[in-house]
Coordinates of C-alpha atoms and ligand atoms in Angstrom, one line a residue:
X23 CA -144.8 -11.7 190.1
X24 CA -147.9 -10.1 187.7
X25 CA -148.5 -6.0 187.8
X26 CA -151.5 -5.2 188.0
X27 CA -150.4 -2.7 185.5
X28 CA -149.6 -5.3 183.3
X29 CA -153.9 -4.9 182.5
X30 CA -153.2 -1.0 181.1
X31 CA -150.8 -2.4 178.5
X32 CA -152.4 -3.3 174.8
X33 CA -148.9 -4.8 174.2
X34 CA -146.1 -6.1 175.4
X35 CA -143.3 -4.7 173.0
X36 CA -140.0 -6.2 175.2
X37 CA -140.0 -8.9 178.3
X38 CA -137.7 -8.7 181.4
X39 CA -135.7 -11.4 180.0
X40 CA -135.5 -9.2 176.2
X41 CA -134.5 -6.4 178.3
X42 CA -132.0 -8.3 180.4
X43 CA -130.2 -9.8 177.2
X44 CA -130.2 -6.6 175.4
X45 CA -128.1 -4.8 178.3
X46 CA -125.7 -7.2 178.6
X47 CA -125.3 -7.1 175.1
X48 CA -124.8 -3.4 175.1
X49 CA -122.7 -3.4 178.3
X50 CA -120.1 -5.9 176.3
X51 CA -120.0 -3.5 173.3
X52 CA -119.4 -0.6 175.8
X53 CA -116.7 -2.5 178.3
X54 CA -115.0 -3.6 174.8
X55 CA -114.6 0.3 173.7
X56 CA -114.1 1.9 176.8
X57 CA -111.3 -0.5 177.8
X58 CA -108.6 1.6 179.7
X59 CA -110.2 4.6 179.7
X60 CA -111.8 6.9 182.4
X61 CA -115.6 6.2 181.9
X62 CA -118.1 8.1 183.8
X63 CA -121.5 7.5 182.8
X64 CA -124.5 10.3 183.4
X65 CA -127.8 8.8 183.9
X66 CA -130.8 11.7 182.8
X67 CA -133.2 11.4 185.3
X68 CA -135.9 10.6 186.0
X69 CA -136.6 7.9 183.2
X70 CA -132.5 6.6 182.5
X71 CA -132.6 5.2 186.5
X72 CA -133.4 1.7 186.2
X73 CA -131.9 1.2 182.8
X74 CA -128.7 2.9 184.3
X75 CA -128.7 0.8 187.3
X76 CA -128.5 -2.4 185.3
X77 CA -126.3 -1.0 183.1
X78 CA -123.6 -0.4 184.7
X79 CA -123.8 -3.7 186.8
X80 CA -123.0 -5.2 183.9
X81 CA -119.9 -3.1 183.3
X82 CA -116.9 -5.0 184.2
X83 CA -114.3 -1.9 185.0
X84 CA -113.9 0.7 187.3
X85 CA -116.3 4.1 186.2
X86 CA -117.6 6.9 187.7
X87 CA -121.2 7.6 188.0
X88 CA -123.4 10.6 188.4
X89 CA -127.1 12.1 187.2
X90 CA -128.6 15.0 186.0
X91 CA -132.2 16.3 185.8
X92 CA -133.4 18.1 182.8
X93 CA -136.7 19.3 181.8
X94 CA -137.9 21.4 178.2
X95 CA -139.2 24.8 178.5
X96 CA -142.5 23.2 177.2
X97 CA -142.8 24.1 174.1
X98 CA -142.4 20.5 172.4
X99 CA -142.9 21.6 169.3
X100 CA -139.7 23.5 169.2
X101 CA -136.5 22.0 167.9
X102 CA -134.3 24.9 169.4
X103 CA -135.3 25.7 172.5
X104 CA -132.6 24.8 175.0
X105 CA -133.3 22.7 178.6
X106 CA -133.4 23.8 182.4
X107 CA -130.9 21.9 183.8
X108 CA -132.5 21.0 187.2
X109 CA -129.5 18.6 188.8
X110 CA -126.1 20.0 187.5
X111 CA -123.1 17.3 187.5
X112 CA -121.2 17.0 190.6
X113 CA -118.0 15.3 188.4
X114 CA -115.3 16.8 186.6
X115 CA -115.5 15.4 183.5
X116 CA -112.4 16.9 182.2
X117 CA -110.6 14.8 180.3
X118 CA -113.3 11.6 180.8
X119 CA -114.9 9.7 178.2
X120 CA -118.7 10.7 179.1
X121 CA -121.2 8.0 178.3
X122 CA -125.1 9.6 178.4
X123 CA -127.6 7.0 179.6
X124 CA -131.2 7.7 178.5
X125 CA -134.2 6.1 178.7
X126 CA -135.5 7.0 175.2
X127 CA -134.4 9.5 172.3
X128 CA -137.7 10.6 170.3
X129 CA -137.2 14.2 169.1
X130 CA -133.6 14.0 170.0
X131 CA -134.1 18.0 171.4
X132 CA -132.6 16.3 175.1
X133 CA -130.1 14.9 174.2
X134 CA -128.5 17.2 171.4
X135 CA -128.9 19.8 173.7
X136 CA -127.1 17.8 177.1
X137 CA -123.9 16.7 174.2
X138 CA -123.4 20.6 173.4
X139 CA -124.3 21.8 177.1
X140 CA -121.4 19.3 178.3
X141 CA -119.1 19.4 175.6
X142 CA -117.8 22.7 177.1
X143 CA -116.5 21.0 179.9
X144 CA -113.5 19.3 178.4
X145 CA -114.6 15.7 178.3
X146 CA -112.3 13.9 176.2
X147 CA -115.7 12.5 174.3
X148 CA -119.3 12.4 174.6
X149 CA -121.3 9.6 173.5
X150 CA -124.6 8.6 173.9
X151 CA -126.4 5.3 175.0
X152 CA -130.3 4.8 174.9
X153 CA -132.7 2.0 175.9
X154 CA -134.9 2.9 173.2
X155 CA -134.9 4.8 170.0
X156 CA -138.2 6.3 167.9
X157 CA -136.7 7.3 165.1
X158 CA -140.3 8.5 163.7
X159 CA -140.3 11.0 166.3
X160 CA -137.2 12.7 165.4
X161 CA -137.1 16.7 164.8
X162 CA -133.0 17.2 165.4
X163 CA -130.5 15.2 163.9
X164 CA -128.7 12.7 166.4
X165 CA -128.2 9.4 166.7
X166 CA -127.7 7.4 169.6
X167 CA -124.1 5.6 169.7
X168 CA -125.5 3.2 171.2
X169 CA -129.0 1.6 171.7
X170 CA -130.8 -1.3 172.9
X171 CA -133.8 -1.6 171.3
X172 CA -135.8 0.8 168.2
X173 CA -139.2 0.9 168.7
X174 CA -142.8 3.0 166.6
X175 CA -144.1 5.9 167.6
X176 CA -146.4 4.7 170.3
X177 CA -147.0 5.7 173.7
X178 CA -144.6 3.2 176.1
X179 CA -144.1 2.9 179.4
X180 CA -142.2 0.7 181.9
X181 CA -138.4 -0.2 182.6
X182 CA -138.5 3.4 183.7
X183 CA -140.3 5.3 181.6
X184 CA -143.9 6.9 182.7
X185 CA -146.9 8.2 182.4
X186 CA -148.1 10.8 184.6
X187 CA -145.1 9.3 186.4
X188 CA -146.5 6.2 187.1
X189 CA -145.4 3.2 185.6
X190 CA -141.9 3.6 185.7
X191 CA -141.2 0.6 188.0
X192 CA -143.1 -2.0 185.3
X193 CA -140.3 -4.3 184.8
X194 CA -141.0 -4.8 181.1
X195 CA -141.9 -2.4 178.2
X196 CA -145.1 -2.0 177.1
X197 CA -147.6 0.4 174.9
X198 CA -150.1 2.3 176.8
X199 CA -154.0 1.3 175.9
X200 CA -155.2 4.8 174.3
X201 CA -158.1 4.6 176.9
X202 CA -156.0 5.0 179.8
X203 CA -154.6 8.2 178.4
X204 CA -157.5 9.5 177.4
X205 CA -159.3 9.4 180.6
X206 CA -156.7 10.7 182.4
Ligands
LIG305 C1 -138.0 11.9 178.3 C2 -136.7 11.0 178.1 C3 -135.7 11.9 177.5 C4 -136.6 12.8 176.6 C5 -136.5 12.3 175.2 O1 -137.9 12.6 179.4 O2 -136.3 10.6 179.4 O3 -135.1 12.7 178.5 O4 -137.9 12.7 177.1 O5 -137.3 13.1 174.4 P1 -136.7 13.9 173.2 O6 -135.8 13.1 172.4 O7 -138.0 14.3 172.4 O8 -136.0 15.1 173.8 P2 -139.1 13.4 180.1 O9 -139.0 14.8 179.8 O10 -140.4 12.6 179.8 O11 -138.7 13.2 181.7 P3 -138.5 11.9 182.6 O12 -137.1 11.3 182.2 O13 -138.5 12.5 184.0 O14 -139.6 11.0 182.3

């Protein structure tokens, strides 16, 4: 079926089918290591809900799912300033292997932050697993353990991630024509 939203995009960066192959090609690397081991994976919402989702269909083993909401204090331009945490876990993740799903790591401030915040609850490990990585935009030091797809330091939408929170339900992954940005 076309989006009409299809029309805001200058480019199409990854297809429904790219995206499709590139989660099951995760969820095999993440079913290999977490073989016999108490996974329970955290989606961040809002933008990690449809990559999560099709995630963790793909996961052939029993895991434990939950969600949290996050949101900076605003200032963007900080790389120290910690999160509101909007949605707290309702797991124990005591002696669990936690695996973060993200939509997208750009300054990395998120998710370094959510690894310390839940590292004091006795998880046996932590790791982290993003759709999409912009290295360019990075102001902390983290790297994802595990991640779909890189991508420049442009302004994408789709597969979840948003504008002005719309766009999230485009299927595929696209960049953002400057003008529709602009004139917001
Ligand atoms: C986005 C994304 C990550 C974060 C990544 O969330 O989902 O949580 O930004 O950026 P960082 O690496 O610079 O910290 P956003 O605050 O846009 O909320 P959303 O998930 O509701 O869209």
């Amino acid at each position: 079926m076309a989006h009409d939203m299809i029309n805001d995009l200058e480019e199409i960066l990854f297809s429904r089918e790219e995206i499709a192959e590139g989660v099951r090609r995760i969820a095999q690397e993440i079913a290999r290591d977490y073989e016999n081991r108490q996974l329970v994976c955290v989606g961040i919402l809002k933008g990690g809900f449809i990559f999560m989702s099709d995630l963790v269909r793909e996961l052939p083993m029993q895991i434990e799912t939950d969600f949290m909401v996050v949101s900076s204090y605003g200032n963007n331009t900080s790389s120290t300033g910690a999160l509101i945490i909007r949605k707290e876990l309702t797991t124990d993740i005591r002696n669990k292997d936690v695996l973060i799903i993200e939509d997208i790591v750009d300054s990395g401030r998120t998710l370094s932050y959510l690894k310390q915040y839940l590292s004091g609850r006795g998880a046996a490990s932590i790791k982290i697993c993003a759709l999409l990585d912009k290295p360019e935009g990075r102001t902390v030091e983290l790297e994802a353990d595990y991640k779909v797809f890189e991508c420049e330091n442009k302004f994408v939408v789709g597969y979840g991630l948003d504008f002005a929170e719309k766009y999230r339900n485009l299927p595929l992954i696209g960049v953002l024509k400057p003008g529709v940005y602009k004139n917001a």
